[in-house]
Amino acid sequence: MSSRAKTAGDATAFDANAFRESLEQAFAAELAGRRHGAVSAVMRRAASDARLSAFQYGDRGDKIALQLSRAVDAMTGGLFQSMPRDGVAFALCAVGGYGRKELAPFSDVDLLFLHEPASDAVVRRALDFILYPMWDSGMKIGHGVHTPKSAATFAKEDMVARTSFLDARLVAGSRSLFEAFKTDFDKLRRRTGADFVAAKLREQDERQRAAGATRYLVEPNIKEGKGGLRDVQTIRWIYKYVYGGSIGESVEIDKILGEKNVRELVKAERFLWSVRAHLHDLRGRADEHLTFDIQPLVAERLGYADRREMAAAERLMRHYFVTAVDTGRLTRVLCARLEEESAKRLPRLPRLLPKALQRDEATGAPNVRIRNGRLDFASAARAAKRPRDFFRLFRAFSKSVKLDFHPDALALVAENVAAVTSEVRKDAETALLFKGILESNEHPERTLRLMTETGLLGKYVPAFGSIVGRIHYSLYRRFTLDEQVLRTIGVLRDIRMGRLKNEHPISTRIVKAAENPYIITLGLFLHESVWTVKGKSAAECEKLIVRIAKRLGLSSDEARLTAWGAANFLLLVRTAERRNLTEAHAIAHFAAKVGGQDRLDLMLVLSTCHLRIVGPAAWDEVIRRQLTELYDGASAWFSGGMVALENRLADRASAARADAHERLADSLDAEPSRFLNQLTDDMLRSLDTDIIVRFAHLAQAAEQDAEAAAVTVTPRDGDFECIVRAEDRAGLLADIAGAIAGAGLSVRSVQALTTADGRAFDVFSVQSADGLTAEDPELAQSLRQKILDAASGPLKKQPNLKRRLGDRRTIFSVEPEVRIEREASIDAAVVEAEGLDRPGLLYEMASALGRIGVSIASAHVATYGERAVDAFYLTDADGRKISDSKTLGRIERALLDVLASGSGA
């Protein structure tokens, strides 16, 4: 029994008889004038008692929903008994979820009032008698008021009402009114079945698109999301509307869906209701989003426990994703059954197997046919004995995704995936079929997703099966690990087709020029395999992928290349984000680790596809420029060594100087060279020409106004670009970072530079704390003033670094870590500090470094959801690289102290 059930067990159970007695006493007290609001007080107490006592029946959500519905029946029925009627017959009906006896703790209660023809005043008086106490109880009440005839007429025009009325049941009052309504509604139902089905399926598509168009979101909407409760209800609505009875009411109706499918539907519904009931109760309100902060609490309520390789919350979510998949499969079964029974539509559906589907990479004719317009096995018995036929079925689908699967075919695959043994995995023809599915497919992610949902893909590649339904608990990711992989393969397909050539010209060129594109595709398919390896070891991951890649058709050399790229692709991203890319040494050090152009090419494509999908803020113009710079520099190193790399960097500096000179010639009062000579080659090649030009104008204005500091703030690529010119001093970077944090913003990236005449030239990319686009002109002006004040002199008071309300980073823990990279730079000690992100973290760390007396030559900020990784290039007060262990030890301890103060660990 969960902690909630134990608590509920100590509560007084909701007693319908006791409630009616209390209600009668309350009515009497109000009529006698002894107590105003007595009825409302009884209703509020009853609603609270009903919610609490419902949980004493256990953790099962369907039982909780039933008990709540019964309690509301007693409450509404009790009010109805005392309702003034003035000789008019009324019927109180429950509709919608309440009609189905499915109420979560904070669900809306939908009522339908039926009445005989009567004056508005009479109806209004009766209605208010019930509604006002219900509203006072704190419940959300939806209601409609009709005669039986007008209710059916209204349902004809309004699909929401028609759906809600489908589940109508009588709670109290005139049965003859209710039966008259049901008769008229049933006439409408019988003649509008096709319209209703089309409307519900169209509504389902629109709802799923609005909720994220995938059942694999790591923080799903359990009601409206794909595979959620609304999809289960849609199945029940359609069956009831078309066949006139609910699933589970009769053997004849259940035969249509099938006994096994009915059991699966009930199982899915029961699980989803359990999650929803406890989610409402934990939130204390109607909330359908199963977010990271609440997942562990729901898991505890439902009895999930931690396992060695999987936390309780992760086990809960894996169960959720399996349930969502089952719901999608049942929807497909439903649609197929409806089509099979609709004889009018069958002649229009294709019957002959298209020529392209009559052959594939395996020998002999595929065991495939078209059945009622859907793809099916020609012989189910033969397919059950020959697992290769499973892959031939999906290979046929990959050639013609306009044809959907017959649900019987997918059910057969799902029921027989155990037949995919090691012999099947080693089969060369099956490997060729799989390659065709991955490579020769307009929508490979859709085919692979269906293979995943049947269990076939995870059985064929167990390393992939290990990540199905798994979540990396982080604000950085949007999807489960398996969905992340499938969506990146869709991005690769778009690159291959040239659809993203403007956004990704280098990746497009690499993919089109690839001698064996399968290396890239397979590398992407296996790029999350590190999650299946103990300790997430890249070396062990490589060994695993080599074995898989060779089995799937690559040569030994190709398999090693694929494995290295898939296991190490993030090296490109991490280096681009955390290193000074104006240093030839940093680029050469990275290139030496990579070891070859072929590996570099593979890394870039895998990184691009990964970042496009992994999180909403993972891919932007900043990371695009960083990856391009690192890739181009490393390519130069591979082509001609350090000489070629240094020449490339020098050429870039010269080009930037010439471009800036040309653009400044007509806009500066002084000769541009006077300003440009203050900028080193390192500065010129690290900055866009636009920034150089803006800094030149900023410097000119400051000199003319005799100002010690000047700041410009410009919206750029969704962030604020802040350029600062100031007298350099110890603590300047920390003060500016503190000013930004005090404005409620966060630093996206920073370049801390010093001109030849000793002035600070700092460029900050600043974003809102929640990653939203910065567009507010008033905020820009306020930010400029705060930065200007900080640049003009030390901060006079500590900035306000309180977390904003709803900062979701607080629900995570990140173990603080400081890494000292002695060989990462020739001119500075590189120190990486990793920990839980929070407002003003850069300010606090920079301040701590300032107190030690070290200088920050540059800082590189990277954030991955709740995790921050800041890399500092540090020198001593004289600008020399710090190398003594004592000072480095002080730096490490100081940064760890800052990180630990807000780690959440």
PDB file of N, CA and C in Angstrom, residues 24-59:
ATOM      1  N   GLU A  24     -29.551  17.932   4.667  1.00  0.00           N
ATOM      2  CA  GLU A  24     -30.901  18.287   5.122  1.00  0.00           C
ATOM      3  C   GLU A  24     -30.839  19.249   6.302  1.00  0.00           C
ATOM      4  N   GLN A  25     -29.927  18.996   7.233  1.00  0.00           N
ATOM      5  CA  GLN A  25     -29.775  19.882   8.382  1.00  0.00           C
ATOM      6  C   GLN A  25     -29.315  21.274   7.950  1.00  0.00           C
ATOM      7  N   ALA A  26     -28.440  21.306   6.939  1.00  0.00           N
ATOM      8  CA  ALA A  26     -27.945  22.590   6.436  1.00  0.00           C
ATOM      9  C   ALA A  26     -29.060  23.379   5.768  1.00  0.00           C
ATOM     10  N   PHE A  27     -29.898  22.694   4.967  1.00  0.00           N
ATOM     11  CA  PHE A  27     -31.040  23.367   4.350  1.00  0.00           C
ATOM     12  C   PHE A  27     -31.974  23.935   5.428  1.00  0.00           C
ATOM     13  N   ALA A  28     -32.225  23.126   6.440  1.00  0.00           N
ATOM     14  CA  ALA A  28     -33.116  23.575   7.520  1.00  0.00           C
ATOM     15  C   ALA A  28     -32.535  24.792   8.243  1.00  0.00           C
ATOM     16  N   ALA A  29     -31.213  24.770   8.465  1.00  0.00           N
ATOM     17  CA  ALA A  29     -30.569  25.891   9.157  1.00  0.00           C
ATOM     18  C   ALA A  29     -30.650  27.167   8.339  1.00  0.00           C
ATOM     19  N   GLU A  30     -30.491  27.044   7.029  1.00  0.00           N
ATOM     20  CA  GLU A  30     -30.566  28.230   6.182  1.00  0.00           C
ATOM     21  C   GLU A  30     -31.998  28.756   6.103  1.00  0.00           C
ATOM     22  N   LEU A  31     -32.975  27.828   5.975  1.00  0.00           N
ATOM     23  CA  LEU A  31     -34.375  28.264   5.891  1.00  0.00           C
ATOM     24  C   LEU A  31     -34.810  28.953   7.173  1.00  0.00           C
ATOM     25  N   ALA A  32     -34.273  28.481   8.296  1.00  0.00           N
ATOM     26  CA  ALA A  32     -34.637  29.064   9.586  1.00  0.00           C
ATOM     27  C   ALA A  32     -33.851  30.329   9.883  1.00  0.00           C
ATOM     28  N   GLY A  33     -32.896  30.641   9.029  1.00  0.00           N
ATOM     29  CA  GLY A  33     -32.094  31.841   9.221  1.00  0.00           C
ATOM     30  C   GLY A  33     -31.033  31.708  10.286  1.00  0.00           C
ATOM     31  N   ARG A  34     -30.762  30.460  10.719  1.00  0.00           N
ATOM     32  CA  ARG A  34     -29.792  30.270  11.792  1.00  0.00           C
ATOM     33  C   ARG A  34     -28.343  30.325  11.290  1.00  0.00           C
ATOM     34  N   ARG A  35     -28.126  29.934  10.026  1.00  0.00           N
ATOM     35  CA  ARG A  35     -26.736  29.873   9.539  1.00  0.00           C
ATOM     36  C   ARG A  35     -26.710  30.111   8.039  1.00  0.00           C
ATOM     37  N   HIS A  36     -26.158  31.242   7.654  1.00  0.00           N
ATOM     38  CA  HIS A  36     -26.010  31.536   6.226  1.00  0.00           C
ATOM     39  C   HIS A  36     -24.807  30.762   5.670  1.00  0.00           C
ATOM     40  N   GLY A  37     -24.969  30.146   4.514  1.00  0.00           N
ATOM     41  CA  GLY A  37     -23.874  29.418   3.868  1.00  0.00           C
ATOM     42  C   GLY A  37     -23.672  28.016   4.396  1.00  0.00           C
ATOM     43  N   ALA A  38     -24.655  27.496   5.141  1.00  0.00           N
ATOM     44  CA  ALA A  38     -24.511  26.158   5.721  1.00  0.00           C
ATOM     45  C   ALA A  38     -24.417  25.087   4.642  1.00  0.00           C
ATOM     46  N   VAL A  39     -25.217  25.221   3.572  1.00  0.00           N
ATOM     47  CA  VAL A  39     -25.194  24.223   2.491  1.00  0.00           C
ATOM     48  C   VAL A  39     -23.845  24.215   1.791  1.00  0.00           C
ATOM     49  N   SER A  40     -23.328  25.402   1.528  1.00  0.00           N
ATOM     50  CA  SER A  40     -22.026  25.490   0.862  1.00  0.00           C
ATOM     51  C   SER A  40     -20.928  24.844   1.695  1.00  0.00           C
ATOM     52  N   ALA A  41     -20.993  25.043   3.002  1.00  0.00           N
ATOM     53  CA  ALA A  41     -19.988  24.458   3.906  1.00  0.00           C
ATOM     54  C   ALA A  41     -20.060  22.934   3.862  1.00  0.00           C
ATOM     55  N   VAL A  42     -21.266  22.402   3.841  1.00  0.00           N
ATOM     56  CA  VAL A  42     -21.431  20.947   3.751  1.00  0.00           C
ATOM     57  C   VAL A  42     -20.872  20.426   2.425  1.00  0.00           C
ATOM     58  N   MET A  43     -21.130  21.148   1.353  1.00  0.00           N
ATOM     59  CA  MET A  43     -20.647  20.716   0.034  1.00  0.00           C
ATOM     60  C   MET A  43     -19.122  20.758  -0.048  1.00  0.00           C
ATOM     61  N   ARG A  44     -18.523  21.809   0.528  1.00  0.00           N
ATOM     62  CA  ARG A  44     -17.055  21.892   0.505  1.00  0.00           C
ATOM     63  C   ARG A  44     -16.426  20.745   1.292  1.00  0.00           C
ATOM     64  N   ARG A  45     -16.993  20.468   2.454  1.00  0.00           N
ATOM     65  CA  ARG A  45     -16.470  19.381   3.278  1.00  0.00           C
ATOM     66  C   ARG A  45     -16.674  18.033   2.574  1.00  0.00           C
ATOM     67  N   ALA A  46     -17.801  17.867   1.921  1.00  0.00           N
ATOM     68  CA  ALA A  46     -18.081  16.615   1.221  1.00  0.00           C
ATOM     69  C   ALA A  46     -17.106  16.400   0.060  1.00  0.00           C
ATOM     70  N   ALA A  47     -16.820  17.470  -0.676  1.00  0.00           N
ATOM     71  CA  ALA A  47     -15.886  17.351  -1.801  1.00  0.00           C
ATOM     72  C   ALA A  47     -14.507  16.950  -1.311  1.00  0.00           C
ATOM     73  N   SER A  48     -14.066  17.561  -0.203  1.00  0.00           N
ATOM     74  CA  SER A  48     -12.753  17.235   0.361  1.00  0.00           C
ATOM     75  C   SER A  48     -12.722  15.802   0.875  1.00  0.00           C
ATOM     76  N   ASP A  49     -13.777  15.405   1.587  1.00  0.00           N
ATOM     77  CA  ASP A  49     -13.837  14.039   2.115  1.00  0.00           C
ATOM     78  C   ASP A  49     -13.857  13.018   0.976  1.00  0.00           C
ATOM     79  N   ALA A  50     -14.577  13.342  -0.097  1.00  0.00           N
ATOM     80  CA  ALA A  50     -14.679  12.414  -1.222  1.00  0.00           C
ATOM     81  C   ALA A  50     -13.318  12.176  -1.856  1.00  0.00           C
ATOM     82  N   ARG A  51     -12.550  13.251  -2.021  1.00  0.00           N
ATOM     83  CA  ARG A  51     -11.220  13.109  -2.628  1.00  0.00           C
ATOM     84  C   ARG A  51     -10.298  12.287  -1.745  1.00  0.00           C
ATOM     85  N   LEU A  52     -10.348  12.567  -0.453  1.00  0.00           N
ATOM     86  CA  LEU A  52      -9.443  11.873   0.461  1.00  0.00           C
ATOM     87  C   LEU A  52      -9.808  10.404   0.606  1.00  0.00           C
ATOM     88  N   SER A  53     -11.077  10.137   0.818  1.00  0.00           N
ATOM     89  CA  SER A  53     -11.476   8.749   1.101  1.00  0.00           C
ATOM     90  C   SER A  53     -11.425   7.869  -0.129  1.00  0.00           C
ATOM     91  N   ALA A  54     -11.450   8.462  -1.340  1.00  0.00           N
ATOM     92  CA  ALA A  54     -11.380   7.644  -2.553  1.00  0.00           C
ATOM     93  C   ALA A  54     -10.106   6.833  -2.607  1.00  0.00           C
ATOM     94  N   PHE A  55      -9.039   7.348  -1.987  1.00  0.00           N
ATOM     95  CA  PHE A  55      -7.751   6.668  -2.050  1.00  0.00           C
ATOM     96  C   PHE A  55      -7.636   5.513  -1.053  1.00  0.00           C
ATOM     97  N   GLN A  56      -8.613   5.347  -0.178  1.00  0.00           N
ATOM     98  CA  GLN A  56      -8.526   4.239   0.761  1.00  0.00           C
ATOM     99  C   GLN A  56      -8.808   2.909   0.070  1.00  0.00           C
ATOM    100  N   TYR A  57      -9.287   2.975  -1.163  1.00  0.00           N
ATOM    101  CA  TYR A  57      -9.576   1.742  -1.899  1.00  0.00           C
ATOM    102  C   TYR A  57      -8.342   1.223  -2.633  1.00  0.00           C
ATOM    103  N   GLY A  58      -7.182   1.875  -2.428  1.00  0.00           N
ATOM    104  CA  GLY A  58      -5.951   1.406  -3.043  1.00  0.00           C
ATOM    105  C   GLY A  58      -5.403   2.407  -4.034  1.00  0.00           C
ATOM    106  N   ASP A  59      -4.399   1.961  -4.791  1.00  0.00           N
ATOM    107  CA  ASP A  59      -3.702   2.845  -5.707  1.00  0.00           C
ATOM    108  C   ASP A  59      -4.317   2.872  -7.103  1.00  0.00           C
TER     109      ASP A  59
END
